[in-house]
PDB file of C-alpha atoms in Angstrom:
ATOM      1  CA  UNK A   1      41.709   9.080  25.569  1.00  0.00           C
ATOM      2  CA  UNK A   2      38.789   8.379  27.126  1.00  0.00           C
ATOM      3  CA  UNK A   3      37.281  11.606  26.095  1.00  0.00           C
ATOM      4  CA  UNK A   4      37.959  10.710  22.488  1.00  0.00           C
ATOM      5  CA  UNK A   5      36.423   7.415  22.734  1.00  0.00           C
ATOM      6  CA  UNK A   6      33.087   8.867  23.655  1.00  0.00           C
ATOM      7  CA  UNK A   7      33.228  11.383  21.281  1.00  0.00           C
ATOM      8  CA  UNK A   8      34.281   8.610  18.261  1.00  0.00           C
ATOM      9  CA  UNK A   9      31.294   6.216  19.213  1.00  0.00           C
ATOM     10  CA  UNK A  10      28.519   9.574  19.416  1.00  0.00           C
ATOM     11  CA  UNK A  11      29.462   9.890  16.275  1.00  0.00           C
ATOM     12  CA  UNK A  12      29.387   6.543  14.883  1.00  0.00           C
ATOM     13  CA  UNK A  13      25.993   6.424  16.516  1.00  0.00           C
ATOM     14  CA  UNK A  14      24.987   9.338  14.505  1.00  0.00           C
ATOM     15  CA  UNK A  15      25.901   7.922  11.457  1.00  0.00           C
ATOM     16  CA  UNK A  16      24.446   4.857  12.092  1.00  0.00           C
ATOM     17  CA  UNK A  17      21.327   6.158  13.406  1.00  0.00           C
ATOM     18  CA  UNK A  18      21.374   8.419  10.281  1.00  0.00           C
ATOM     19  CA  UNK A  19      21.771   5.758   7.741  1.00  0.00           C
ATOM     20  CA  UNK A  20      18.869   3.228   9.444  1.00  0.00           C
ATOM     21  CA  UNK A  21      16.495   6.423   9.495  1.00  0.00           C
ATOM     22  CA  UNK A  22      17.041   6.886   5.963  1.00  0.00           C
ATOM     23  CA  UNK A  23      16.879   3.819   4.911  1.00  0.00           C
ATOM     24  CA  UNK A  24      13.065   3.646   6.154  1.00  0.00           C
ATOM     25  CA  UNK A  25      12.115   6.845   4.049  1.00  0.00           C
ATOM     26  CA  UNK A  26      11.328   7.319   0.077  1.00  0.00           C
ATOM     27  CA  UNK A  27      10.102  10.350  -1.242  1.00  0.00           C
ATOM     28  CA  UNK A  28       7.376  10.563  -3.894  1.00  0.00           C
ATOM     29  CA  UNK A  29       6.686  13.448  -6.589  1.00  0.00           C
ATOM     30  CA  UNK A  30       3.925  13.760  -9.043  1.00  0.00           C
ATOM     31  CA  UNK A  31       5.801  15.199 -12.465  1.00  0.00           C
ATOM     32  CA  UNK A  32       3.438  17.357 -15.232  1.00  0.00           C
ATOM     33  CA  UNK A  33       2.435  14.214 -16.967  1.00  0.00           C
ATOM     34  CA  UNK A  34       0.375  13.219 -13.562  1.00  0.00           C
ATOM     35  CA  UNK A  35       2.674  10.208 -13.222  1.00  0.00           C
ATOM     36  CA  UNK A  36       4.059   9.172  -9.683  1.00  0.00           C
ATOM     37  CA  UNK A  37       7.337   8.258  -9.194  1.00  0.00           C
ATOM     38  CA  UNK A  38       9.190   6.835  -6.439  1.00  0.00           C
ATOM     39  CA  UNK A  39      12.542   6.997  -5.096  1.00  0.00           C
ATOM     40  CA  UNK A  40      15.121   6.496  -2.033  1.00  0.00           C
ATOM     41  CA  UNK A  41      17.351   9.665  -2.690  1.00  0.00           C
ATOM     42  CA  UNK A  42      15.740  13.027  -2.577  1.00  0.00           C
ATOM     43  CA  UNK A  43      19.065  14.063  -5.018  1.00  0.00           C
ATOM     44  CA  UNK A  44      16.800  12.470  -7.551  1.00  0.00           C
ATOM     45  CA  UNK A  45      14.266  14.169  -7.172  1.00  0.00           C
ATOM     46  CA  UNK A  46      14.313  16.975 -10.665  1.00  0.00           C
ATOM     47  CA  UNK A  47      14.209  20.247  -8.507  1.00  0.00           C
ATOM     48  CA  UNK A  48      11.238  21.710  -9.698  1.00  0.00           C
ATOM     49  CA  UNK A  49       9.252  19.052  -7.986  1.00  0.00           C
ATOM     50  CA  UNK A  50      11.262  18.859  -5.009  1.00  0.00           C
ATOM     51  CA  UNK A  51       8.949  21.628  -3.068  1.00  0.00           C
ATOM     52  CA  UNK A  52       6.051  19.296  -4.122  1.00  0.00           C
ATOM     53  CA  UNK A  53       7.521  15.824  -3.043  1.00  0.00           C
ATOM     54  CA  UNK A  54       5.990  13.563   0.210  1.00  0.00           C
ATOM     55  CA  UNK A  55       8.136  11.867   2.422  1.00  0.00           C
ATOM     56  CA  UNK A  56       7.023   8.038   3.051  1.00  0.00           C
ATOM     57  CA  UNK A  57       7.835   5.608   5.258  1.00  0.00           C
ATOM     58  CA  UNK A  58       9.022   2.234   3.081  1.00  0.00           C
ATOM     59  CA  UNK A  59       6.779  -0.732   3.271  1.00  0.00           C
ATOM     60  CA  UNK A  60       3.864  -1.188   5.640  1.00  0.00           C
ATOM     61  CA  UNK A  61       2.965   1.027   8.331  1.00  0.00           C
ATOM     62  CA  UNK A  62       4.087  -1.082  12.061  1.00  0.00           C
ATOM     63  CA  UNK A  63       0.605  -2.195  13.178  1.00  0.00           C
ATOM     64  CA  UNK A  64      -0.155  -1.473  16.636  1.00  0.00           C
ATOM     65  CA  UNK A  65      -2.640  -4.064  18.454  1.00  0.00           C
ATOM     66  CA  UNK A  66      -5.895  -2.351  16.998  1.00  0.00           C
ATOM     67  CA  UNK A  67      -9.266  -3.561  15.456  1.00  0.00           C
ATOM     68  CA  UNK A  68     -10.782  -2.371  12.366  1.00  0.00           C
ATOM     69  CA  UNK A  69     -14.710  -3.362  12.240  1.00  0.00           C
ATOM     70  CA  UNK A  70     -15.318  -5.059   9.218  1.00  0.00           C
ATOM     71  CA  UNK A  71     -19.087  -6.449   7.827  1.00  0.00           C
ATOM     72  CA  UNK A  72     -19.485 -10.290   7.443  1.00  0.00           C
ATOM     73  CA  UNK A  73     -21.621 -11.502   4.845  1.00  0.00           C
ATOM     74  CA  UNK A  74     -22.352 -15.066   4.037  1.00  0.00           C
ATOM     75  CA  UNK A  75     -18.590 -16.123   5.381  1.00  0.00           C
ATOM     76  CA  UNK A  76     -17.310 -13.210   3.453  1.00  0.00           C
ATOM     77  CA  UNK A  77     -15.489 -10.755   5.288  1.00  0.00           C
ATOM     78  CA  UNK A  78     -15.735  -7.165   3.642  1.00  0.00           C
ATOM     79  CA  UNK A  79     -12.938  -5.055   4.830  1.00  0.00           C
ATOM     80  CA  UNK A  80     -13.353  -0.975   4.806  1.00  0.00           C
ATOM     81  CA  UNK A  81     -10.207  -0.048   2.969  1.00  0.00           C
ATOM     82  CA  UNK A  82      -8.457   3.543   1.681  1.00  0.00           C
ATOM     83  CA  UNK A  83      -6.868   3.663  -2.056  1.00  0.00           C
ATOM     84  CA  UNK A  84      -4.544   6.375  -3.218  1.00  0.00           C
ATOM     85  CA  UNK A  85      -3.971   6.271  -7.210  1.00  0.00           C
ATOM     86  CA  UNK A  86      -1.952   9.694  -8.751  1.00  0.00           C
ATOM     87  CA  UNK A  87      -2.758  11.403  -6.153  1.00  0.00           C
ATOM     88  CA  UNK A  88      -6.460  10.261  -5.434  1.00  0.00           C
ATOM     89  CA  UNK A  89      -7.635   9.023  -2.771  1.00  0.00           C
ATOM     90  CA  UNK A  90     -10.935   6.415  -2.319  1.00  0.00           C
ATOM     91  CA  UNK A  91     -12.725   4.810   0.663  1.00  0.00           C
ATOM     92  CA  UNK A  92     -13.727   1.051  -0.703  1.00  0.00           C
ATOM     93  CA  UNK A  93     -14.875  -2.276   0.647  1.00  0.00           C
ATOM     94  CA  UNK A  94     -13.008  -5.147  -0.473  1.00  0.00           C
ATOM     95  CA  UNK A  95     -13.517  -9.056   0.159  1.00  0.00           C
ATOM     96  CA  UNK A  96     -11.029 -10.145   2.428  1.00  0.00           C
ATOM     97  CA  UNK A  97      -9.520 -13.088   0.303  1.00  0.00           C
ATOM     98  CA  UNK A  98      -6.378 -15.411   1.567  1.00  0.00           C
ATOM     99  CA  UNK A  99      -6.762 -17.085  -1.812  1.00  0.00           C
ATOM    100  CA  UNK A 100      -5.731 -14.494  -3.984  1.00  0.00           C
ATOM    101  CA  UNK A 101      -2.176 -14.073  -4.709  1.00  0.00           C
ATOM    102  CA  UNK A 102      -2.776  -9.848  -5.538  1.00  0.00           C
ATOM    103  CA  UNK A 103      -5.460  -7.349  -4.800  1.00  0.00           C
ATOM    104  CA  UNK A 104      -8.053  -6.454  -7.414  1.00  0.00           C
ATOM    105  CA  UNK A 105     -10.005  -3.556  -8.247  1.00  0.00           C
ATOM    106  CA  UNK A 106     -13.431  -4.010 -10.045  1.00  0.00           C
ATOM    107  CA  UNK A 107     -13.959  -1.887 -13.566  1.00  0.00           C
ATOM    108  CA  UNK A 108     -15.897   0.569 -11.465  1.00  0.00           C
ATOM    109  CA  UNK A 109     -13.422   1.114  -8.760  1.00  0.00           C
ATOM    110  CA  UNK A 110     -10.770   1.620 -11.626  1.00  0.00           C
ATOM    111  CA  UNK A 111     -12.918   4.014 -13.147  1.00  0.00           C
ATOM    112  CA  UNK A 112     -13.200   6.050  -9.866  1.00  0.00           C
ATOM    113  CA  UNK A 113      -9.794   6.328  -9.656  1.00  0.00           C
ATOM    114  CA  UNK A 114      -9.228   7.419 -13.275  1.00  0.00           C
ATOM    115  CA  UNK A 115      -7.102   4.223 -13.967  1.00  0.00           C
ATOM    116  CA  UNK A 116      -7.026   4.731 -18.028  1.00  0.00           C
ATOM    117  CA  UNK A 117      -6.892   1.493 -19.977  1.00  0.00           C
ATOM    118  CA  UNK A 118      -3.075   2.539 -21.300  1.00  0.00           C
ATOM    119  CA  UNK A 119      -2.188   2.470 -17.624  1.00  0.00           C
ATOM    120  CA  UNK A 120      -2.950  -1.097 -17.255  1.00  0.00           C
ATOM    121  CA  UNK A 121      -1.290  -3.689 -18.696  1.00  0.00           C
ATOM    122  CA  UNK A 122      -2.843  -6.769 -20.276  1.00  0.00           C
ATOM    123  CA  UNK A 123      -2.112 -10.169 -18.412  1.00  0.00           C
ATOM    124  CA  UNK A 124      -4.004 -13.396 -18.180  1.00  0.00           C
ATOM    125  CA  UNK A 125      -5.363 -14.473 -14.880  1.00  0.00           C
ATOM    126  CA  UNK A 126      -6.405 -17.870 -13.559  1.00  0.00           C
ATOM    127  CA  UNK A 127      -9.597 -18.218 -11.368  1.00  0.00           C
ATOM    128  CA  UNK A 128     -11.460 -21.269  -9.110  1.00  0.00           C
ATOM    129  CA  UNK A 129     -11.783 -23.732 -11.289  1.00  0.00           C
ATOM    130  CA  UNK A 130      -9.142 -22.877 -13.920  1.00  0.00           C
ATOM    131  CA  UNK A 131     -10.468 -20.104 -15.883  1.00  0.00           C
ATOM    132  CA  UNK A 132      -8.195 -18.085 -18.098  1.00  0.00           C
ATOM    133  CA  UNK A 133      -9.210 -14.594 -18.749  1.00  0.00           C
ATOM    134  CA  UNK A 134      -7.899 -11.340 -19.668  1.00  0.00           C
ATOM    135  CA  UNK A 135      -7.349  -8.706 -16.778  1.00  0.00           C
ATOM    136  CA  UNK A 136      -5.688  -4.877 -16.586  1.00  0.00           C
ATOM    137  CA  UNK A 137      -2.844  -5.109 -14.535  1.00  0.00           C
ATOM    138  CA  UNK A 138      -1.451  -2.037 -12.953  1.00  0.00           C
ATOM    139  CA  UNK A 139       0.468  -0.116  -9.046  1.00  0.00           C
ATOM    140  CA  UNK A 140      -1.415   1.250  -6.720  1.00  0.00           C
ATOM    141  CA  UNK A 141       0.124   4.258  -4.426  1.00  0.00           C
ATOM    142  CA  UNK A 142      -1.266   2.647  -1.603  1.00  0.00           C
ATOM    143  CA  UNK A 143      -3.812   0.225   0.036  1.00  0.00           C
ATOM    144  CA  UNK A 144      -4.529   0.970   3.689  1.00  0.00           C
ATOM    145  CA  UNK A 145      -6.352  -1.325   6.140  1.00  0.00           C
ATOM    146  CA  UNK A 146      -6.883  -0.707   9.625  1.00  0.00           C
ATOM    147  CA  UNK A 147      -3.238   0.574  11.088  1.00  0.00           C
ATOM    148  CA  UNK A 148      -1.728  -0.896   7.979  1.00  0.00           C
ATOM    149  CA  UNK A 149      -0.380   0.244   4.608  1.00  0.00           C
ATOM    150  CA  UNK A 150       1.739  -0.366   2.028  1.00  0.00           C
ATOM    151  CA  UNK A 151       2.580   1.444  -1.006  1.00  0.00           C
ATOM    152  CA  UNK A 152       2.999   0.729  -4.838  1.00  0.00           C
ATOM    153  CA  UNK A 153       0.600  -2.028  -4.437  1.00  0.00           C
ATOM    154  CA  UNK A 154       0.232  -4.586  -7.691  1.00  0.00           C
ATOM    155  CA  UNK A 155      -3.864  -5.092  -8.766  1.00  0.00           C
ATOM    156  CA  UNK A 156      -5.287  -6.498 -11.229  1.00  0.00           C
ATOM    157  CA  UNK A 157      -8.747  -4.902 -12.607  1.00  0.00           C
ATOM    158  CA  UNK A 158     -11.425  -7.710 -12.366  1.00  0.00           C
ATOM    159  CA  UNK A 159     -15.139  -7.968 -11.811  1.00  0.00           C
ATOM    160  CA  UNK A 160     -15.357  -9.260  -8.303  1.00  0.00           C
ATOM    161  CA  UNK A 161     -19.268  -9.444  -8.002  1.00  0.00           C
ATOM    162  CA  UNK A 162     -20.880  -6.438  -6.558  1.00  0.00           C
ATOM    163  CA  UNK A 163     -17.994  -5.171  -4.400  1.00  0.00           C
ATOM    164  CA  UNK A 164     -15.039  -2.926  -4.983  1.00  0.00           C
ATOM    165  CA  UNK A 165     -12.456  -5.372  -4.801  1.00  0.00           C
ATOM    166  CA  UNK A 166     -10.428  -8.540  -2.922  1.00  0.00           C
ATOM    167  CA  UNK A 167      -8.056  -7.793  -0.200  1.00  0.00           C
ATOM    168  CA  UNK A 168      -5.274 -10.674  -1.269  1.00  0.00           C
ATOM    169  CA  UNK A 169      -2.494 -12.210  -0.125  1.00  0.00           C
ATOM    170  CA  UNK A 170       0.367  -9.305  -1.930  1.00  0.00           C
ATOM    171  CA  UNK A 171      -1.257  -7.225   1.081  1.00  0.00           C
ATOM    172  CA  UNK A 172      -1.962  -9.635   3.539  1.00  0.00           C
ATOM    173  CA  UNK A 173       1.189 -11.806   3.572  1.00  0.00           C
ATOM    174  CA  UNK A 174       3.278 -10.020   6.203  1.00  0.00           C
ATOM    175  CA  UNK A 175       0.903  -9.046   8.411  1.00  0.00           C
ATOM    176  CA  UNK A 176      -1.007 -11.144  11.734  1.00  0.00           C
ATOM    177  CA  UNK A 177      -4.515 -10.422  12.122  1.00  0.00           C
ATOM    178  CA  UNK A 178      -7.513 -12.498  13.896  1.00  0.00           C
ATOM    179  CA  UNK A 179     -10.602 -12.373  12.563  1.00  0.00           C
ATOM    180  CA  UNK A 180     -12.958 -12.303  15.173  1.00  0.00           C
ATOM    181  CA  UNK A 181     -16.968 -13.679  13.610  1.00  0.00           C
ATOM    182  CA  UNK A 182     -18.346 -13.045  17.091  1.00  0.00           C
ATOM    183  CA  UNK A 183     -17.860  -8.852  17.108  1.00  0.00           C
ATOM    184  CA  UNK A 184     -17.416  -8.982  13.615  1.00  0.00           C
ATOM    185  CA  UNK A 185     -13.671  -7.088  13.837  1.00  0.00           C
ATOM    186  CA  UNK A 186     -10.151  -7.787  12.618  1.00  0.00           C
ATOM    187  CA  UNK A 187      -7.506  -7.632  15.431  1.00  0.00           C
ATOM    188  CA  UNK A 188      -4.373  -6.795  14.068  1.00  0.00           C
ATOM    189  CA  UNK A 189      -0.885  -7.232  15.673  1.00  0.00           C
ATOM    190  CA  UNK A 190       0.202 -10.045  18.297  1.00  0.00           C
TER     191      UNK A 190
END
């Protein structure tokens, strides 16, 4: 009895184990059109892309306690960040900005990445002060900082002066991070 016990709960563990490993994992596929999808179940995947598909860990990346050296300009912190759109991939600085509700991407930066103006859908946006204007709103694969990332990332394409982009709060939210002015760095973690 006892025997069978043992053997019952290895095997619940397995399954459990099993389901909460999977769970963490989506798979993503590039089909002929050059567009990326995403999904949970590798069933869905249409098998001629299945030899062609990368296996992703859901949400952001578990930050370790690690600091990412960042430049600080006139109270601006200017964060080194990596980009992935269709398959691209960019090195960029953005503004680190707790004000902004998303991450943008300046015209240039969208260019770089091939972001077409059918890819981005029209929205308006509301800046300091009140201003209304129009702005391309489209997913990034991913935005990585430091020891984080996170995938399928909402940005808007602005002009954000003369760098690549802001760094706002869709990325920032979850995370805990000190900004330290003295050795210009980010600390990121507990």
């Amino acid at each position: 009895m006892k025997h069978c016990k043992m053997i019952a709960l290895s095997v619940m563990s397995g399954i459990f184990l099993t389901a909460f490993m999977a769970s963490g994992e989506f798979y993503q596929y590039q089909d002929d059109k050059g567009t990326i999808h995403f999904t949970d179940d590798r069933g869905k995947i249409p098998k001629k892309y299945r030899d062609k598909h990368k296996v992703r860990d859901a949400g952001i990346s578990e930050p370790k306690n690690s600091v990412t050296p960042v430049t600080i300009e006139d109270n601006q912190v200017l964060v080194p960040v990596m980009i992935g759109y269709r398959g691209k991939e960019i090195k960029a600085t953005f503004i680190l900005d707790t004000g902004a509700n998303t991450c943008t991407v300046s015209p240039d930066l969208a260019n770089r990445l091939d972001i077409k103006r059918e890819d981005a859908k029209a929205a308006l946006a509301q800046g300091i002060g009140g201003a209304v204007f129009v702005v391309g709103n489209t997913k990034l694969d991913f935005v990585a900082v430091g020891p984080n990332k996170k995938y399928e990332v909402d940005v808007s394409i602005v002009k954000s002066g003369t760098f690549d982009g802001l760094l706002g709060m869709n990325f920032l939210r979850e995370l805990r991070y000190h900004i330290d002015f003295h050795t210009n760095t980010i600390k990121w973690g507990d």
